[in-house]
Amino acid sequence: MSEKLNVLGLIEKTIRFVLVETSHPGNIGASARAMKNMGFKQLSLVSPKHFPHEKAFYRAKAAVDVLERAVVYENLKEAIADSKFVVGTSARNRKIPWPMVSPKEAAEEIIHLSQKGEEKIVLIFGREDRGLTNEELGLCNLHVHIPSSEEYPSLNLSQAVQILAYEIRLNGI
């Protein structure tokens, strides 16, 4: 059991979640809550429209500490400057032929890098209305696509954060 806790502790210290240009403060709070539910506490925000904001703190519930320690950056390049491995998420199919992996495959790679001592792994989540740009995805080492219904493929930001956080935690234990 202690070996599993050591792996989870390493993963929690290694991984940072980055939300890009979040438009609704409630989504920031809900994402912080989703992260903390899975044991993650490192949150960065790139040019959020409204932060700090009471709605973010209300939606965070017991994850207020995650919001209080969140670091705000002006742009994505600044937010990932010290990162060794960057994972971008996308709900849209792109014309650019980037290889896409599932959340489970991404989690396996993240766990593998964490166990090798690789630090500063970042997961990037894009804007609520349009996700990440192609230029922003171009900064990433790995691209994750969360499979969903073709009829309505758009997930809420905090749902996407929850899915990736869950898969990483599940693969780390």
PDB file of C-alpha atoms in Angstrom:
ATOM      1  CA  MET A   1       0.000   0.000   0.000  1.00  0.00           C
ATOM      2  CA  SER A   2       2.800   2.480   0.805  1.00  0.00           C
ATOM      3  CA  GLU A   3       4.331   1.962  -2.660  1.00  0.00           C
ATOM      4  CA  LYS A   4       0.991   2.966  -4.211  1.00  0.00           C
ATOM      5  CA  LEU A   5       0.852   6.046  -2.004  1.00  0.00           C
ATOM      6  CA  ASN A   6       4.393   6.955  -3.051  1.00  0.00           C
ATOM      7  CA  VAL A   7       3.411   6.693  -6.721  1.00  0.00           C
ATOM      8  CA  LEU A   8       0.316   8.837  -6.153  1.00  0.00           C
ATOM      9  CA  GLY A   9       2.323  11.382  -4.191  1.00  0.00           C
ATOM     10  CA  LEU A  10       4.873  11.632  -6.987  1.00  0.00           C
ATOM     11  CA  ILE A  11       2.145  11.994  -9.582  1.00  0.00           C
ATOM     12  CA  GLU A  12       0.339  14.678  -7.599  1.00  0.00           C
ATOM     13  CA  LYS A  13       3.537  16.734  -7.297  1.00  0.00           C
ATOM     14  CA  THR A  14       4.489  16.219 -10.936  1.00  0.00           C
ATOM     15  CA  ILE A  15       1.275  17.121 -12.743  1.00  0.00           C
ATOM     16  CA  ARG A  16      -0.226  20.551 -13.262  1.00  0.00           C
ATOM     17  CA  PHE A  17      -3.570  21.348 -14.885  1.00  0.00           C
ATOM     18  CA  VAL A  18      -3.765  24.462 -17.071  1.00  0.00           C
ATOM     19  CA  LEU A  19      -7.053  26.079 -18.087  1.00  0.00           C
ATOM     20  CA  VAL A  20      -6.816  28.471 -21.042  1.00  0.00           C
ATOM     21  CA  GLU A  21      -8.940  31.625 -21.198  1.00  0.00           C
ATOM     22  CA  THR A  22     -11.758  30.242 -19.098  1.00  0.00           C
ATOM     23  CA  SER A  23     -14.856  32.382 -19.628  1.00  0.00           C
ATOM     24  CA  HIS A  24     -17.030  31.249 -16.718  1.00  0.00           C
ATOM     25  CA  PRO A  25     -15.604  31.415 -13.182  1.00  0.00           C
ATOM     26  CA  GLY A  26     -17.845  28.544 -12.077  1.00  0.00           C
ATOM     27  CA  ASN A  27     -15.964  26.260 -14.450  1.00  0.00           C
ATOM     28  CA  ILE A  28     -12.701  27.175 -12.754  1.00  0.00           C
ATOM     29  CA  GLY A  29     -14.143  26.249  -9.363  1.00  0.00           C
ATOM     30  CA  ALA A  30     -15.705  23.022 -10.646  1.00  0.00           C
ATOM     31  CA  SER A  31     -12.403  22.059 -12.292  1.00  0.00           C
ATOM     32  CA  ALA A  32     -10.529  22.694  -9.036  1.00  0.00           C
ATOM     33  CA  ARG A  33     -13.030  20.462  -7.256  1.00  0.00           C
ATOM     34  CA  ALA A  34     -12.634  17.719  -9.882  1.00  0.00           C
ATOM     35  CA  MET A  35      -8.848  17.906  -9.520  1.00  0.00           C
ATOM     36  CA  LYS A  36      -8.908  17.717  -5.737  1.00  0.00           C
ATOM     37  CA  ASN A  37     -11.365  14.786  -5.843  1.00  0.00           C
ATOM     38  CA  MET A  38      -8.591  12.853  -7.599  1.00  0.00           C
ATOM     39  CA  GLY A  39      -5.767  14.207  -5.427  1.00  0.00           C
ATOM     40  CA  PHE A  40      -4.356  16.933  -7.687  1.00  0.00           C
ATOM     41  CA  LYS A  41      -3.709  20.446  -6.440  1.00  0.00           C
ATOM     42  CA  GLN A  42      -1.593  22.263  -9.025  1.00  0.00           C
ATOM     43  CA  LEU A  43      -3.742  24.599 -11.130  1.00  0.00           C
ATOM     44  CA  SER A  44      -2.669  27.307 -13.538  1.00  0.00           C
ATOM     45  CA  LEU A  45      -4.936  29.702 -15.392  1.00  0.00           C
ATOM     46  CA  VAL A  46      -4.120  31.468 -18.633  1.00  0.00           C
ATOM     47  CA  SER A  47      -5.903  34.806 -18.978  1.00  0.00           C
ATOM     48  CA  PRO A  48      -9.164  33.837 -17.284  1.00  0.00           C
ATOM     49  CA  LYS A  49     -11.943  36.330 -17.971  1.00  0.00           C
ATOM     50  CA  HIS A  50     -13.045  36.438 -14.314  1.00  0.00           C
ATOM     51  CA  PHE A  51     -10.671  35.303 -11.595  1.00  0.00           C
ATOM     52  CA  PRO A  52     -10.615  35.519  -8.693  1.00  0.00           C
ATOM     53  CA  HIS A  53     -14.401  35.427  -8.511  1.00  0.00           C
ATOM     54  CA  GLU A  54     -16.936  34.395  -5.873  1.00  0.00           C
ATOM     55  CA  LYS A  55     -18.578  31.897  -8.268  1.00  0.00           C
ATOM     56  CA  ALA A  56     -15.278  30.058  -8.678  1.00  0.00           C
ATOM     57  CA  PHE A  57     -14.842  29.758  -4.933  1.00  0.00           C
ATOM     58  CA  TYR A  58     -18.475  28.735  -4.427  1.00  0.00           C
ATOM     59  CA  ARG A  59     -18.246  25.953  -7.036  1.00  0.00           C
ATOM     60  CA  ALA A  60     -14.896  24.744  -5.692  1.00  0.00           C
ATOM     61  CA  LYS A  61     -16.480  23.748  -2.352  1.00  0.00           C
ATOM     62  CA  ALA A  62     -13.688  22.030  -0.362  1.00  0.00           C
ATOM     63  CA  ALA A  63     -11.120  22.753  -3.094  1.00  0.00           C
ATOM     64  CA  VAL A  64     -10.774  26.436  -2.225  1.00  0.00           C
ATOM     65  CA  ASP A  65      -7.123  25.751  -1.366  1.00  0.00           C
ATOM     66  CA  VAL A  66      -6.509  24.752  -4.998  1.00  0.00           C
ATOM     67  CA  LEU A  67      -7.907  28.091  -6.160  1.00  0.00           C
ATOM     68  CA  GLU A  68      -5.959  30.046  -3.555  1.00  0.00           C
ATOM     69  CA  ARG A  69      -2.704  28.541  -4.867  1.00  0.00           C
ATOM     70  CA  ALA A  70      -3.631  28.832  -8.558  1.00  0.00           C
ATOM     71  CA  VAL A  71      -1.107  30.715 -10.653  1.00  0.00           C
ATOM     72  CA  VAL A  72      -2.378  33.076 -13.348  1.00  0.00           C
ATOM     73  CA  TYR A  73      -0.393  33.615 -16.557  1.00  0.00           C
ATOM     74  CA  GLU A  74      -0.866  36.052 -19.412  1.00  0.00           C
ATOM     75  CA  ASN A  75      -0.269  33.470 -22.140  1.00  0.00           C
ATOM     76  CA  LEU A  76       0.117  29.744 -22.657  1.00  0.00           C
ATOM     77  CA  LYS A  77       3.792  29.829 -23.611  1.00  0.00           C
ATOM     78  CA  GLU A  78       4.555  31.468 -20.267  1.00  0.00           C
ATOM     79  CA  ALA A  79       2.410  28.901 -18.422  1.00  0.00           C
ATOM     80  CA  ILE A  80       4.254  25.923 -19.922  1.00  0.00           C
ATOM     81  CA  ALA A  81       7.744  27.428 -20.133  1.00  0.00           C
ATOM     82  CA  ASP A  82       9.232  25.166 -17.434  1.00  0.00           C
ATOM     83  CA  SER A  83       7.319  22.036 -18.484  1.00  0.00           C
ATOM     84  CA  LYS A  84       9.004  18.876 -19.697  1.00  0.00           C
ATOM     85  CA  PHE A  85       5.937  17.156 -21.178  1.00  0.00           C
ATOM     86  CA  VAL A  86       2.775  18.895 -22.371  1.00  0.00           C
ATOM     87  CA  VAL A  87      -0.551  17.175 -23.023  1.00  0.00           C
ATOM     88  CA  GLY A  88      -3.239  19.025 -24.941  1.00  0.00           C
ATOM     89  CA  THR A  89      -6.912  18.097 -24.987  1.00  0.00           C
ATOM     90  CA  SER A  90      -9.267  18.495 -27.912  1.00  0.00           C
ATOM     91  CA  ALA A  91     -12.901  17.622 -28.533  1.00  0.00           C
ATOM     92  CA  ARG A  92     -12.693  18.477 -32.223  1.00  0.00           C
ATOM     93  CA  ASN A  93     -11.239  16.419 -35.020  1.00  0.00           C
ATOM     94  CA  ARG A  94      -8.519  18.400 -36.740  1.00  0.00           C
ATOM     95  CA  LYS A  95      -7.415  18.456 -40.355  1.00  0.00           C
ATOM     96  CA  ILE A  96      -3.831  18.463 -39.156  1.00  0.00           C
ATOM     97  CA  PRO A  97      -2.766  14.812 -38.805  1.00  0.00           C
ATOM     98  CA  TRP A  98      -1.691  14.847 -35.164  1.00  0.00           C
ATOM     99  CA  PRO A  99      -1.855  11.480 -33.487  1.00  0.00           C
ATOM    100  CA  MET A 100      -4.629  11.443 -30.910  1.00  0.00           C
ATOM    101  CA  VAL A 101      -4.672   9.182 -27.872  1.00  0.00           C
ATOM    102  CA  SER A 102      -7.411   8.220 -25.459  1.00  0.00           C
ATOM    103  CA  PRO A 103      -7.458   9.464 -21.861  1.00  0.00           C
ATOM    104  CA  LYS A 104      -6.315   6.010 -20.746  1.00  0.00           C
ATOM    105  CA  GLU A 105      -3.342   6.007 -23.145  1.00  0.00           C
ATOM    106  CA  ALA A 106      -2.393   9.521 -22.058  1.00  0.00           C
ATOM    107  CA  ALA A 107      -2.601   8.489 -18.400  1.00  0.00           C
ATOM    108  CA  GLU A 108      -0.346   5.498 -19.021  1.00  0.00           C
ATOM    109  CA  GLU A 109       2.280   7.752 -20.630  1.00  0.00           C
ATOM    110  CA  ILE A 110       2.011  10.301 -17.822  1.00  0.00           C
ATOM    111  CA  ILE A 111       2.422   7.594 -15.172  1.00  0.00           C
ATOM    112  CA  HIS A 112       5.388   6.151 -17.035  1.00  0.00           C
ATOM    113  CA  LEU A 113       7.108   9.555 -17.199  1.00  0.00           C
ATOM    114  CA  SER A 114       6.303  10.285 -13.547  1.00  0.00           C
ATOM    115  CA  GLN A 115       7.818   7.008 -12.418  1.00  0.00           C
ATOM    116  CA  LYS A 116      10.969   7.756 -14.426  1.00  0.00           C
ATOM    117  CA  GLY A 117      11.327  10.926 -12.393  1.00  0.00           C
ATOM    118  CA  GLU A 118      10.105  13.215 -15.162  1.00  0.00           C
ATOM    119  CA  GLU A 119       8.750  16.315 -13.556  1.00  0.00           C
ATOM    120  CA  LYS A 120       6.605  19.187 -14.679  1.00  0.00           C
ATOM    121  CA  ILE A 121       3.973  17.440 -16.739  1.00  0.00           C
ATOM    122  CA  VAL A 122       1.177  19.752 -17.849  1.00  0.00           C
ATOM    123  CA  LEU A 123      -2.340  18.990 -19.050  1.00  0.00           C
ATOM    124  CA  ILE A 124      -3.902  21.824 -21.038  1.00  0.00           C
ATOM    125  CA  PHE A 125      -7.640  22.400 -21.400  1.00  0.00           C
ATOM    126  CA  GLY A 126      -8.965  24.992 -23.837  1.00  0.00           C
ATOM    127  CA  ARG A 127     -11.708  27.545 -23.917  1.00  0.00           C
ATOM    128  CA  GLU A 128     -15.253  26.440 -23.172  1.00  0.00           C
ATOM    129  CA  ASP A 129     -16.589  27.568 -26.547  1.00  0.00           C
ATOM    130  CA  ARG A 130     -13.816  26.476 -28.917  1.00  0.00           C
ATOM    131  CA  GLY A 131     -11.071  24.583 -27.112  1.00  0.00           C
ATOM    132  CA  LEU A 132      -7.410  25.009 -27.982  1.00  0.00           C
ATOM    133  CA  THR A 133      -6.195  26.567 -31.210  1.00  0.00           C
ATOM    134  CA  ASN A 134      -4.032  24.616 -33.639  1.00  0.00           C
ATOM    135  CA  GLU A 135      -1.104  26.819 -32.622  1.00  0.00           C
ATOM    136  CA  GLU A 136      -1.644  25.930 -28.958  1.00  0.00           C
ATOM    137  CA  LEU A 137      -1.926  22.223 -29.771  1.00  0.00           C
ATOM    138  CA  GLY A 138       1.344  22.610 -31.666  1.00  0.00           C
ATOM    139  CA  LEU A 139       3.050  23.316 -28.321  1.00  0.00           C
ATOM    140  CA  CYS A 140       2.016  19.891 -27.017  1.00  0.00           C
ATOM    141  CA  ASN A 141       3.892  16.576 -26.985  1.00  0.00           C
ATOM    142  CA  LEU A 142       0.699  14.545 -26.858  1.00  0.00           C
ATOM    143  CA  HIS A 143      -2.913  15.134 -27.890  1.00  0.00           C
ATOM    144  CA  VAL A 144      -5.854  13.605 -26.047  1.00  0.00           C
ATOM    145  CA  HIS A 145      -9.335  13.158 -27.410  1.00  0.00           C
ATOM    146  CA  ILE A 146     -12.110  12.100 -25.033  1.00  0.00           C
ATOM    147  CA  PRO A 147     -14.489   9.946 -27.061  1.00  0.00           C
ATOM    148  CA  SER A 148     -18.077  11.121 -26.754  1.00  0.00           C
ATOM    149  CA  SER A 149     -21.328  11.094 -28.684  1.00  0.00           C
ATOM    150  CA  GLU A 150     -21.116  12.387 -32.250  1.00  0.00           C
ATOM    151  CA  GLU A 151     -24.497  14.011 -31.696  1.00  0.00           C
ATOM    152  CA  TYR A 152     -23.164  16.170 -28.843  1.00  0.00           C
ATOM    153  CA  PRO A 153     -19.411  15.741 -28.320  1.00  0.00           C
ATOM    154  CA  SER A 154     -18.735  18.863 -26.239  1.00  0.00           C
ATOM    155  CA  LEU A 155     -17.948  18.196 -22.591  1.00  0.00           C
ATOM    156  CA  ASN A 156     -18.074  20.774 -19.837  1.00  0.00           C
ATOM    157  CA  LEU A 157     -14.568  21.882 -18.907  1.00  0.00           C
ATOM    158  CA  SER A 158     -14.715  20.355 -15.436  1.00  0.00           C
ATOM    159  CA  GLN A 159     -15.967  17.064 -16.892  1.00  0.00           C
ATOM    160  CA  ALA A 160     -12.924  16.867 -19.157  1.00  0.00           C
ATOM    161  CA  VAL A 161     -10.635  17.690 -16.206  1.00  0.00           C
ATOM    162  CA  GLN A 162     -12.365  15.004 -14.126  1.00  0.00           C
ATOM    163  CA  ILE A 163     -11.944  12.329 -16.808  1.00  0.00           C
ATOM    164  CA  LEU A 164      -8.219  12.949 -17.256  1.00  0.00           C
ATOM    165  CA  ALA A 165      -7.585  13.247 -13.509  1.00  0.00           C
ATOM    166  CA  TYR A 166      -9.493  10.011 -12.900  1.00  0.00           C
ATOM    167  CA  GLU A 167      -7.596   8.081 -15.573  1.00  0.00           C
ATOM    168  CA  ILE A 168      -4.243   9.261 -14.203  1.00  0.00           C
ATOM    169  CA  ARG A 169      -5.221   8.332 -10.662  1.00  0.00           C
ATOM    170  CA  LEU A 170      -6.604   4.970 -11.774  1.00  0.00           C
ATOM    171  CA  ASN A 171      -3.416   4.149 -13.670  1.00  0.00           C
ATOM    172  CA  GLY A 172      -1.254   5.296 -10.766  1.00  0.00           C
ATOM    173  CA  ILE A 173      -2.688   2.887  -8.211  1.00  0.00           C
TER     174      ILE A 173
END
